[in-house]
Short mmCIF file of C-alpha atoms in Angstrom, two decimals:
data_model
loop_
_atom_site.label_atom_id
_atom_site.label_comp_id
_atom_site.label_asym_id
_atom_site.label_seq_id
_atom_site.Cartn_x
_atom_site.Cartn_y
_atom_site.Cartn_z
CA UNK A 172 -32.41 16.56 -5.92
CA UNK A 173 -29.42 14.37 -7.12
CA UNK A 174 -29.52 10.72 -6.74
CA UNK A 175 -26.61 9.39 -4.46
CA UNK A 176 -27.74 5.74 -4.26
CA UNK A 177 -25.33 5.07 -7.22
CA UNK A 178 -24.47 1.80 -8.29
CA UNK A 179 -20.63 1.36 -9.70
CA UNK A 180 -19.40 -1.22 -12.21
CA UNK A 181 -16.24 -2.72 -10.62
CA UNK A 182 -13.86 -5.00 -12.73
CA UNK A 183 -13.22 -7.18 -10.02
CA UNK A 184 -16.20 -7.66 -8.01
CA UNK A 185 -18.90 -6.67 -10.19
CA UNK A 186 -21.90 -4.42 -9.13
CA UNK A 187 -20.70 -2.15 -5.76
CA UNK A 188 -23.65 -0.43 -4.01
CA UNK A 189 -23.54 3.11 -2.50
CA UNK A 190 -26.14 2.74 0.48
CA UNK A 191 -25.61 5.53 2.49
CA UNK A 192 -25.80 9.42 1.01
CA UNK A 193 -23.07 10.64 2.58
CA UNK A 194 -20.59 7.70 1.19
CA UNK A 195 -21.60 9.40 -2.21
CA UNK A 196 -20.52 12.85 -0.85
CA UNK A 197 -17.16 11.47 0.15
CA UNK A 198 -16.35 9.76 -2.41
CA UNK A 199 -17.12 13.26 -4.59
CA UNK A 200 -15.03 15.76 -2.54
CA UNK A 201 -11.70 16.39 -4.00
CA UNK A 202 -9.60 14.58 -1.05
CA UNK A 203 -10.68 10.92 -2.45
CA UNK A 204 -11.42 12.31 -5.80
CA UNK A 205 -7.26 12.51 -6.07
CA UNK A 206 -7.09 8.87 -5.48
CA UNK A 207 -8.25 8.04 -9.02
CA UNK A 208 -4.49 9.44 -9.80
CA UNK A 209 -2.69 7.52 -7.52
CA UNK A 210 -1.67 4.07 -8.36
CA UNK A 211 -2.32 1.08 -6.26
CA UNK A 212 0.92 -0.76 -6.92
CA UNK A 213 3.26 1.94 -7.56
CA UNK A 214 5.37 1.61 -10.57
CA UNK A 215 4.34 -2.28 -10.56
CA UNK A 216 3.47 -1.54 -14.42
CA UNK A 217 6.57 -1.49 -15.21
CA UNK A 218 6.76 -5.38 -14.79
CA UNK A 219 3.34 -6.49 -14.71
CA UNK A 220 1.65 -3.92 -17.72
CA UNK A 221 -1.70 -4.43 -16.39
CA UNK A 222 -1.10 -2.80 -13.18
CA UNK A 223 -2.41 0.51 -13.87
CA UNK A 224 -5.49 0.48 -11.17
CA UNK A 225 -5.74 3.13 -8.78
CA UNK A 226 -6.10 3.62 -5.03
CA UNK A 227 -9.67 4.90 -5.81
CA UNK A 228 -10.43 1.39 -7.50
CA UNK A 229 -9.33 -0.08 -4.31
CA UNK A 230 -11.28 2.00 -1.53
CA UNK A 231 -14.47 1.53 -3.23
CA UNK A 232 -13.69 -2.82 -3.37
CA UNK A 233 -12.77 -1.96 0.32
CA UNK A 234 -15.94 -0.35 0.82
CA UNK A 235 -17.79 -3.18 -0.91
CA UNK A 236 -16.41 -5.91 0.97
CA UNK A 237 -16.81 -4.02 4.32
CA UNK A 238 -20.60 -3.89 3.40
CA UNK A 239 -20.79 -7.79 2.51
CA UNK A 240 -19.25 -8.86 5.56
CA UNK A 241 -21.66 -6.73 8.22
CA UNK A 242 -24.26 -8.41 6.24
CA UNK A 243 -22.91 -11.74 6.57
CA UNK A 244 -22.65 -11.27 10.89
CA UNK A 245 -26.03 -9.55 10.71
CA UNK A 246 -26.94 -12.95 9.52
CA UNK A 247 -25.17 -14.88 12.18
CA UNK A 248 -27.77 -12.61 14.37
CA UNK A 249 -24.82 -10.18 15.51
CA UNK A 250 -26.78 -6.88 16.11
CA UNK A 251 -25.36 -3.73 14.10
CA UNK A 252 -26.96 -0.18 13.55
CA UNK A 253 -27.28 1.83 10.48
CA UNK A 254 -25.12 4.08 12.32
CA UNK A 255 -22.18 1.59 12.89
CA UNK A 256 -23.00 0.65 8.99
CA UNK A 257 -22.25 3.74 7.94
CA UNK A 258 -19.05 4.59 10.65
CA UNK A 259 -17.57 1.11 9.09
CA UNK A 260 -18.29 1.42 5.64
CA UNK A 261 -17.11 5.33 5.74
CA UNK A 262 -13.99 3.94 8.07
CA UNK A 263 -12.64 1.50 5.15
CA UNK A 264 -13.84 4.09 1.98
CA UNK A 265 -11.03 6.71 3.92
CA UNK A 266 -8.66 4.15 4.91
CA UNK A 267 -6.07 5.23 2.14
CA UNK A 268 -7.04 8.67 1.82
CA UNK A 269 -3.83 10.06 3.02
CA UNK A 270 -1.72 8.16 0.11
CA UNK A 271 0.42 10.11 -1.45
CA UNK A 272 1.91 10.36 -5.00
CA UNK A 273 3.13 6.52 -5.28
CA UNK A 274 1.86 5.92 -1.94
CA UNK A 275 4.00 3.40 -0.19
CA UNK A 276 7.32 4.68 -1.98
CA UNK A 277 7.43 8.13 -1.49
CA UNK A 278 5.24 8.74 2.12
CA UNK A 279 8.22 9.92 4.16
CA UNK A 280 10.21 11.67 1.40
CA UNK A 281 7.79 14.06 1.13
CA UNK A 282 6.38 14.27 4.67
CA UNK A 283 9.23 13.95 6.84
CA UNK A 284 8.13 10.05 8.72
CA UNK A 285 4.47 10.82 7.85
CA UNK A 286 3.01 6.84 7.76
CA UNK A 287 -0.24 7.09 4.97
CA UNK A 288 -2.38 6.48 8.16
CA UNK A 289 -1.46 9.44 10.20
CA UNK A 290 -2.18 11.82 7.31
CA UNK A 291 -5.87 9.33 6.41
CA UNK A 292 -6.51 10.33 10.51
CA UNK A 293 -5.30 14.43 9.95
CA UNK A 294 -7.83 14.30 6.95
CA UNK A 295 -10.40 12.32 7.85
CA UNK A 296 -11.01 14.78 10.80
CA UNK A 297 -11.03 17.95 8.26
CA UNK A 298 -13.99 15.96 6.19
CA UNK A 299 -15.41 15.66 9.92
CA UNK A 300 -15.46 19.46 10.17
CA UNK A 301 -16.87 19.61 6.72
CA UNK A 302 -19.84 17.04 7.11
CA UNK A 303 -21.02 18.25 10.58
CA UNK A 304 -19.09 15.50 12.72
CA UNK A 305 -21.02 12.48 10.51
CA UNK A 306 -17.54 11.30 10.11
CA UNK A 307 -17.06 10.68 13.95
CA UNK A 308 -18.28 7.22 14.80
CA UNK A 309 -15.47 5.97 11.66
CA UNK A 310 -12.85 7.84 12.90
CA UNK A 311 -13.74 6.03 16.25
CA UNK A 312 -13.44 2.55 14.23
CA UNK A 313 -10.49 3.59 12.49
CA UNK A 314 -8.38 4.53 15.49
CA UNK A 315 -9.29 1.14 16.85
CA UNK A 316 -11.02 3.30 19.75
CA UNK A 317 -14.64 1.92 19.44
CA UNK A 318 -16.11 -0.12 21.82
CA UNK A 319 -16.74 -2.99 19.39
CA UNK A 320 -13.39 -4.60 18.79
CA UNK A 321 -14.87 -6.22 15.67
CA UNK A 322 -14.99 -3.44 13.52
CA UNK A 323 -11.58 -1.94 13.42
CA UNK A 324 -10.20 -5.72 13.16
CA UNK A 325 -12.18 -5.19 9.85
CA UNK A 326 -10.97 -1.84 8.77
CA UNK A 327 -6.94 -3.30 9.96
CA UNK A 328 -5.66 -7.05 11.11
CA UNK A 329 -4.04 -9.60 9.42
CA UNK A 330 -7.14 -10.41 8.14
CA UNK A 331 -9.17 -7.15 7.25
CA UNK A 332 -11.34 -6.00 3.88
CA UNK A 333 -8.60 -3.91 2.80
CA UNK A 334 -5.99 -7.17 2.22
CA UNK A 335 -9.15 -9.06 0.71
CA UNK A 336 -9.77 -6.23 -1.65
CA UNK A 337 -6.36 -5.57 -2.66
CA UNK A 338 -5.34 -9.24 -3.27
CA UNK A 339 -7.83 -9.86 -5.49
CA UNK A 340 -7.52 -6.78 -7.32
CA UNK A 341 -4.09 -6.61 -7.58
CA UNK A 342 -4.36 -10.58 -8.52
CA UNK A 343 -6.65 -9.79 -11.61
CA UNK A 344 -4.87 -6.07 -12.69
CA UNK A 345 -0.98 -8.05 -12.77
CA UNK A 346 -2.31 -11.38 -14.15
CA UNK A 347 -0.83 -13.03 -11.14
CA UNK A 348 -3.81 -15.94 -10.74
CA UNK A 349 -1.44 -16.83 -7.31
CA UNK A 350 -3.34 -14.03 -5.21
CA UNK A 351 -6.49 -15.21 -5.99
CA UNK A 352 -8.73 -15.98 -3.05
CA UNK A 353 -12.14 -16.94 -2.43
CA UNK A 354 -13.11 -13.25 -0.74
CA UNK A 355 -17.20 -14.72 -0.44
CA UNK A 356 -16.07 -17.74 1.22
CA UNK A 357 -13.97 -16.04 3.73
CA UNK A 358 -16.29 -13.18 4.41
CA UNK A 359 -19.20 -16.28 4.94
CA UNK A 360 -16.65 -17.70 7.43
CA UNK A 361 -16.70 -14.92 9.51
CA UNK A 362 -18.14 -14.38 12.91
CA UNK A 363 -18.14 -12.02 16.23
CA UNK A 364 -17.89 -13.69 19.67
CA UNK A 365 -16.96 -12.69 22.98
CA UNK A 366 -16.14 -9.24 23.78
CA UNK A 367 -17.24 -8.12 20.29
CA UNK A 368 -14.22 -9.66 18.55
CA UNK A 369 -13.79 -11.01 14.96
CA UNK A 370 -13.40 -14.48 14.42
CA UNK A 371 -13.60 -17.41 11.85
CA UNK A 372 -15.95 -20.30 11.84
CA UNK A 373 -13.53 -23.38 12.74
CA UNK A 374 -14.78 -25.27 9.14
CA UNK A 375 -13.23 -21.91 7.20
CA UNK A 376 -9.60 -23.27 8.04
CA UNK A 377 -8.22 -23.64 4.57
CA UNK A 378 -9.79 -20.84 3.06
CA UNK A 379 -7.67 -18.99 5.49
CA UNK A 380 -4.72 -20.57 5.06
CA UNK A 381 -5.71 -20.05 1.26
CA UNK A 382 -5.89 -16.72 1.99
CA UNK A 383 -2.72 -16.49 3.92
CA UNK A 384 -0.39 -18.48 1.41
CA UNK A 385 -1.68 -16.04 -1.70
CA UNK A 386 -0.54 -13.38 0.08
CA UNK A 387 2.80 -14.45 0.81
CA UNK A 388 3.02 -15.76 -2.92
CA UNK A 389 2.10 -12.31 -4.31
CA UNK A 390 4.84 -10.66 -1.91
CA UNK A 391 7.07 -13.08 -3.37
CA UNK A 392 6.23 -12.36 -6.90
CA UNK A 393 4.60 -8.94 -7.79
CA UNK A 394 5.38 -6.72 -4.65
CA UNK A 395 9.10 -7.86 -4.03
CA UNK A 396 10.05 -9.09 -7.42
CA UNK A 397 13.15 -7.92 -7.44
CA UNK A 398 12.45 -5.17 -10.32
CA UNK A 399 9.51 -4.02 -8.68
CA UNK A 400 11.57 -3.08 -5.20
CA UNK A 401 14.01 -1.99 -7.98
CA UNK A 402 11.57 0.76 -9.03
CA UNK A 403 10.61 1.42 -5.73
CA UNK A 404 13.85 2.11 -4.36
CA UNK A 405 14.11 4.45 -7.47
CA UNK A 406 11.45 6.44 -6.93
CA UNK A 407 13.14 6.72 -3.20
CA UNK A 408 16.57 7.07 -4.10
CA UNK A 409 15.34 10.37 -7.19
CA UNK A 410 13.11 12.43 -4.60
CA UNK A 411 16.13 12.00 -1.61
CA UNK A 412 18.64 13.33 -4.61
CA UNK A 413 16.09 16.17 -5.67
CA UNK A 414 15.77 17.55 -1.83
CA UNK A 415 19.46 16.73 -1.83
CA UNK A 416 20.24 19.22 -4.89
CA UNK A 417 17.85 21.53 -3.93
CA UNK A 418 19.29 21.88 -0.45
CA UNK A 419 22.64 22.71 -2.61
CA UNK A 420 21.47 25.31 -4.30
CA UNK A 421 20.27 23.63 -7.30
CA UNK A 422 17.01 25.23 -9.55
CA UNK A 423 15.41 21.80 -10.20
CA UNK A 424 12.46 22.55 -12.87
CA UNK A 425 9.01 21.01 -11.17
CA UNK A 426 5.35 21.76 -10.49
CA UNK A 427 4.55 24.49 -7.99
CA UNK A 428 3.34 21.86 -5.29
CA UNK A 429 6.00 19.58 -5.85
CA UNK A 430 9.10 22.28 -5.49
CA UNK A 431 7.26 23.21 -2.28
CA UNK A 432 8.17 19.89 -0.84
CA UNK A 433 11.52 19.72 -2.21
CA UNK A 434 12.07 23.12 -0.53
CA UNK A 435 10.08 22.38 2.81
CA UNK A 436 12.55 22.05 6.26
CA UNK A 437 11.96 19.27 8.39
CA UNK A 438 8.77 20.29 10.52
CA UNK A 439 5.33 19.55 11.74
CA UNK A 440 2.65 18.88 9.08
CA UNK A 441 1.06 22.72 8.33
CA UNK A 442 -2.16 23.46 7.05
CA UNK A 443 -0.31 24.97 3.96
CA UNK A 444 1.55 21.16 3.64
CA UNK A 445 -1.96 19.97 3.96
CA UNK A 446 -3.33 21.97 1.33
CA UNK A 447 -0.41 21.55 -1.11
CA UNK A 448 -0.02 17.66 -0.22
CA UNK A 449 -3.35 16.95 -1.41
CA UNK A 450 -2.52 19.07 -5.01
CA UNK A 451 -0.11 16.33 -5.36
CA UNK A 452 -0.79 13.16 -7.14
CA UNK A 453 1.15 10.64 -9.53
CA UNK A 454 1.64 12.96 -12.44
CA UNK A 455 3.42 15.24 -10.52
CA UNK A 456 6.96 13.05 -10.13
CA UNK A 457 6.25 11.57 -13.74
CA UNK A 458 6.56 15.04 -15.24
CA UNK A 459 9.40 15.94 -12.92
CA UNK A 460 11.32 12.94 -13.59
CA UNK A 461 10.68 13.47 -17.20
CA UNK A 462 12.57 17.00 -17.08
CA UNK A 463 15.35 15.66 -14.25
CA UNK A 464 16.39 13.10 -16.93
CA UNK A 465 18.22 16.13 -18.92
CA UNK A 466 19.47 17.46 -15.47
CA UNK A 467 23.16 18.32 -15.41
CA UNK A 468 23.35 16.00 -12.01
CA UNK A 469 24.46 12.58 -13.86
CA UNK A 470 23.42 10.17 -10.65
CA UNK A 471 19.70 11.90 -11.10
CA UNK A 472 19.60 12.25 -14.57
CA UNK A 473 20.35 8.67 -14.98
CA UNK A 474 17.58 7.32 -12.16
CA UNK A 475 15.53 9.53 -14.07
CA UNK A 476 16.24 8.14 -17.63
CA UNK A 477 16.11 4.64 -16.20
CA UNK A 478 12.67 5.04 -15.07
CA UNK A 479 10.91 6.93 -17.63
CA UNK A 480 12.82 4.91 -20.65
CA UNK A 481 12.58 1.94 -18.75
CA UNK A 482 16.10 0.92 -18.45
CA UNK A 483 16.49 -0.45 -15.47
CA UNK A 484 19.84 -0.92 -13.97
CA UNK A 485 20.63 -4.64 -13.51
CA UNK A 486 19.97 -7.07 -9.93
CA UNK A 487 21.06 -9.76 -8.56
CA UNK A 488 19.11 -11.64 -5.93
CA UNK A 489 20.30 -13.28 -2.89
CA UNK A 490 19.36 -15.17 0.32
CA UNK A 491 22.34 -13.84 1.90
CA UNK A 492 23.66 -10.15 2.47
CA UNK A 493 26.45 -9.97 -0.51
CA UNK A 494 30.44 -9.99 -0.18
CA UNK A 495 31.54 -6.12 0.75
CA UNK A 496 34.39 -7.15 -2.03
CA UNK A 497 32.01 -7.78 -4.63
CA UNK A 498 29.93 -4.74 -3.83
CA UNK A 499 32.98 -2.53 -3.69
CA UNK A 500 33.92 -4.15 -7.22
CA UNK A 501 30.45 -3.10 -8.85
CA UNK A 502 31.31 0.33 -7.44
CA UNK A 503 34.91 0.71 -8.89
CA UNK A 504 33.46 -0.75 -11.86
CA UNK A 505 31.14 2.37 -12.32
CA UNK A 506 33.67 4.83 -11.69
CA UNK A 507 35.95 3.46 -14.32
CA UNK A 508 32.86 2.94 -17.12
CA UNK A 509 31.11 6.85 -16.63
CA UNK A 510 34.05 8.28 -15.99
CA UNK A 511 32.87 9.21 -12.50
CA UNK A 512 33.88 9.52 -8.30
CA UNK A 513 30.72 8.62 -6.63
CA UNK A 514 29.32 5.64 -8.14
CA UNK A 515 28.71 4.43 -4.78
CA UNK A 516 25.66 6.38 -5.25
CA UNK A 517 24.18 3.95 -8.61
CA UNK A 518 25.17 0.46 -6.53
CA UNK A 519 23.21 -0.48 -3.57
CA UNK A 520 21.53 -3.45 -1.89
CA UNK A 521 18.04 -3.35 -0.94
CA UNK A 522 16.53 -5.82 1.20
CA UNK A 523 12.97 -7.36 1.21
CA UNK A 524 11.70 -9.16 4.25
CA UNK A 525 8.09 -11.03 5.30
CA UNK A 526 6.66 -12.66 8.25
CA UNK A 527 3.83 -14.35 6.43
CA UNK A 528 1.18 -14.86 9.57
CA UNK A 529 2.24 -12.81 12.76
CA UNK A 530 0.74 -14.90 15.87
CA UNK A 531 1.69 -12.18 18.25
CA UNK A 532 -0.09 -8.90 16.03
CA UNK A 533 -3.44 -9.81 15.77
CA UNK A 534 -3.59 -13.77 15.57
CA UNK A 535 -6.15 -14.69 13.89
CA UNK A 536 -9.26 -16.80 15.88
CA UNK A 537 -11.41 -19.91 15.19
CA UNK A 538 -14.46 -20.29 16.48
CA UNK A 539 -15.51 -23.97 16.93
CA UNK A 540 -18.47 -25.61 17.15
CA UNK A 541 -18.56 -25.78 21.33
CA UNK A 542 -17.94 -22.13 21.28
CA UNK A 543 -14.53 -22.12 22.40
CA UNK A 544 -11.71 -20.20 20.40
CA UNK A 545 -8.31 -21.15 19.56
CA UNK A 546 -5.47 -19.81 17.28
CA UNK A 547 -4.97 -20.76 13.74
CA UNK A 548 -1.80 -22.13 14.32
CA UNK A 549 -3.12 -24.57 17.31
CA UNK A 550 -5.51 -25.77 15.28
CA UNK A 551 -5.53 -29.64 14.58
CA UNK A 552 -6.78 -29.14 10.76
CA UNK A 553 -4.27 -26.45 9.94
CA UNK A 554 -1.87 -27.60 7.28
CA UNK A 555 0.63 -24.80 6.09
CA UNK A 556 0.00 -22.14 9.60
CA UNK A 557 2.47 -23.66 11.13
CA UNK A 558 5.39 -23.13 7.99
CA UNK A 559 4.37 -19.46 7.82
CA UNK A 560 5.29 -17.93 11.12
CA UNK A 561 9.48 -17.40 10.49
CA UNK A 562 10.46 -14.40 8.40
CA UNK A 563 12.28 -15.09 4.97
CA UNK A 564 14.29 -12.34 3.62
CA UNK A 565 15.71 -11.40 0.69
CA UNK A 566 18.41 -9.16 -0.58
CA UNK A 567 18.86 -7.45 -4.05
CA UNK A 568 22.08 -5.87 -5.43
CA UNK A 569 21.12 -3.54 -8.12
CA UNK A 570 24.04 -1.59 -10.35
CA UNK A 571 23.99 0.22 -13.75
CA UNK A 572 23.05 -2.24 -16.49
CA UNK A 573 26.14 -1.12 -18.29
CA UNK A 574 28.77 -2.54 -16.56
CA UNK A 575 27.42 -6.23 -16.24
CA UNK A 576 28.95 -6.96 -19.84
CA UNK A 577 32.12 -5.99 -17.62
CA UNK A 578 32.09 -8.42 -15.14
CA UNK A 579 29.80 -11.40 -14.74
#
């Protein structure tokens, strides 16, 4: 009989335990298998050349973390069965299940408004079916619809395993030493009180604010550096002009599970879209942006080309929405340079905004010592709380590199 009590060597947080069997069977069925070729951070590589990690790298931390901090309240005497263990731990492992190829990026280009979670649920209930319902007290936890408020707060707030995990990792895989938190420290912090809800001990203050800060900083830096939304937005703007083409009549050369979606009407998710969805994976749009970058269509051949060569057309960033004038300028620009009528189409301006700490979604709790609980941002000993609840935005013009020797 095979041995499913495996123990994993993670980069980031060192030994990760599989405790329960059927963990190992989930994490071996093709559905999270396909996560090992997806990436975590999208084309983040691009900029930051150590971002190459994967979402599987990430459920697994996820999974990790999940198990250290249902320890930790177990220790803090709050009462938890193998069975909730196992719902929790199973709860964060599928969390990002339903990625698809680039995850954030390209989830409603290919699935018409399909949010990552909604296809996690859709497949998390088909491993159900396959596993004899073992599934059922996670999907429970994920859908926030378990009597224990605690554990989905884990599994999804503002301050779950899944933004510990991720910080960290993405922290170490970019080089970004800004994202670094103390994820033992603020898992020892936490607690359960109440009606079952999560909490932090008052005297873990600054870890979260720690916590809360690094995030914003690695928004700020790695997730909307202005190249990376560049990239992004690519990714976007090549699969909206595939559909686009194909919808004119246009034989666009892809893979067989890829063309499906660039043919598929606007409908409700089929088991067929289910099926082919999970055939798809990160390769899939490198290959077919390697063949679109020969593709008679200049505005997709040159996303294309700009992508896979790495020439990135040029931004400009901005606190402000920029001058119409200057936009329009950019745009006559591109006409005149590629001898072209719809260089609208290669000038845009993307915008990037962030409400660091949201005190009405899910504040986040300390417990003090007299067993009352107040918000973070009430607290007397919070320093930086207070700063983070107004949204900053920013906005990015991007335009073909080969104009700006044009005009400045």
């Amino acid at each position: 009989m095979q041995n499913k009590l495996k123990i994993i060597n993670d980069p980031v947080h060192g030994f990760i335990r599989i405790p329960h069997e059927i963990l190992f069977d989930v994490i071996e069925h093709p559905y999270f298998q396909r996560l090992r070729r997806i990436g975590q951070t999208g084309l983040l590589n691009l900029i930051f050349p150590g971002a190459t990690h994967t979402r599987f790298h990430h459920a697994l931390g996820a999974m990790h973390l999940m198990f250290t901090a249902l320890e930790t309240l177990r220790q803090k005497g709050i009462k938890i069965t193998e069975e909730e263990e196992k719902g929790a731990m199973l709860a964060i492992l599928m969390h990002d299940i339903g990625h698809g190829p680039f995850s954030h990026a390209l989830e409603n280009m290919l699935m018409d408004d399909w949010h990552h979670e909604k296809l996690s649920l859709l497949l998390m209930n088909k491993l159900n079916e396959e596993f004899d319902g073992q599934l059922s007290v996670a999907i429970e936890m994920f859908q926030g619809k378990y009597h224990r408020k605690f554990f989905n707060q884990l599994i999804s707030s503002q301050l779950d395993v899944d933004r510990l995990d991720y910080l960290n990792r993405d922290s170490f895989f970019t080089g970004v030493s800004e994202g670094n938190i103390n994820t033992q420290r603020i898992i020892s912090m936490m607690n359960v009180c109440g009606e079952g809800e999560l909490v932090i001990d008052a005297k873990g203050v600054y870890s979260i604010e720690n916590f809360l800060t690094a995030r914003m900083f690695m928004y700020w830096q790695v997730y909307y550096h202005k190249t990376s939304a560049l990239a992004e937005f690519l990714l976007v703007k090549i699969l909206e002009r595939a559909k686009y083409l194909v919808s004119q009549g246009m034989d666009l050369p892809a893979g067989e599970n890829l063309k499906y979606f660039l043919h598929r009407a606007k409908s409700s998710a089929t088991d067929e879209d289910i099926y082919r969805f999970n055939q798809l994976d990160d390769n899939d749009i490198i290959h077919a942006m390697k063949s679109w970058q020969n593709s008679e269509d200049f505005i997709l051949s040159y996303w294309c080309k700009s992508v896979i060569q790495r020439n990135l057309p040029k931004t400009v960033i901005s606190t402000r929405p920029f001058d119409p004038e200057f936009v329009e300028e950019k745009i006559k620009k591109t006409n005149e340079f590629f001898g072209i009528d719809n260089g609208k189409e290669l000038v845009h301006e993307i915008k990037r905004k962030l409400l660091p700490y949201d005190t009405e979604k899910q504040p986040i709790y300390l417990l003090q010592k007299d067993g009352q609980k107040i918000r973070l941002e009430e607290s007397q000993d919070q320093l930086l709380s207070g700063l983070m609840v107004h949204k900053t935005a920013r906005y990015i013009l991007t335009f073909p590199r080969d104009i700006s020797q044009i005009i400045s």
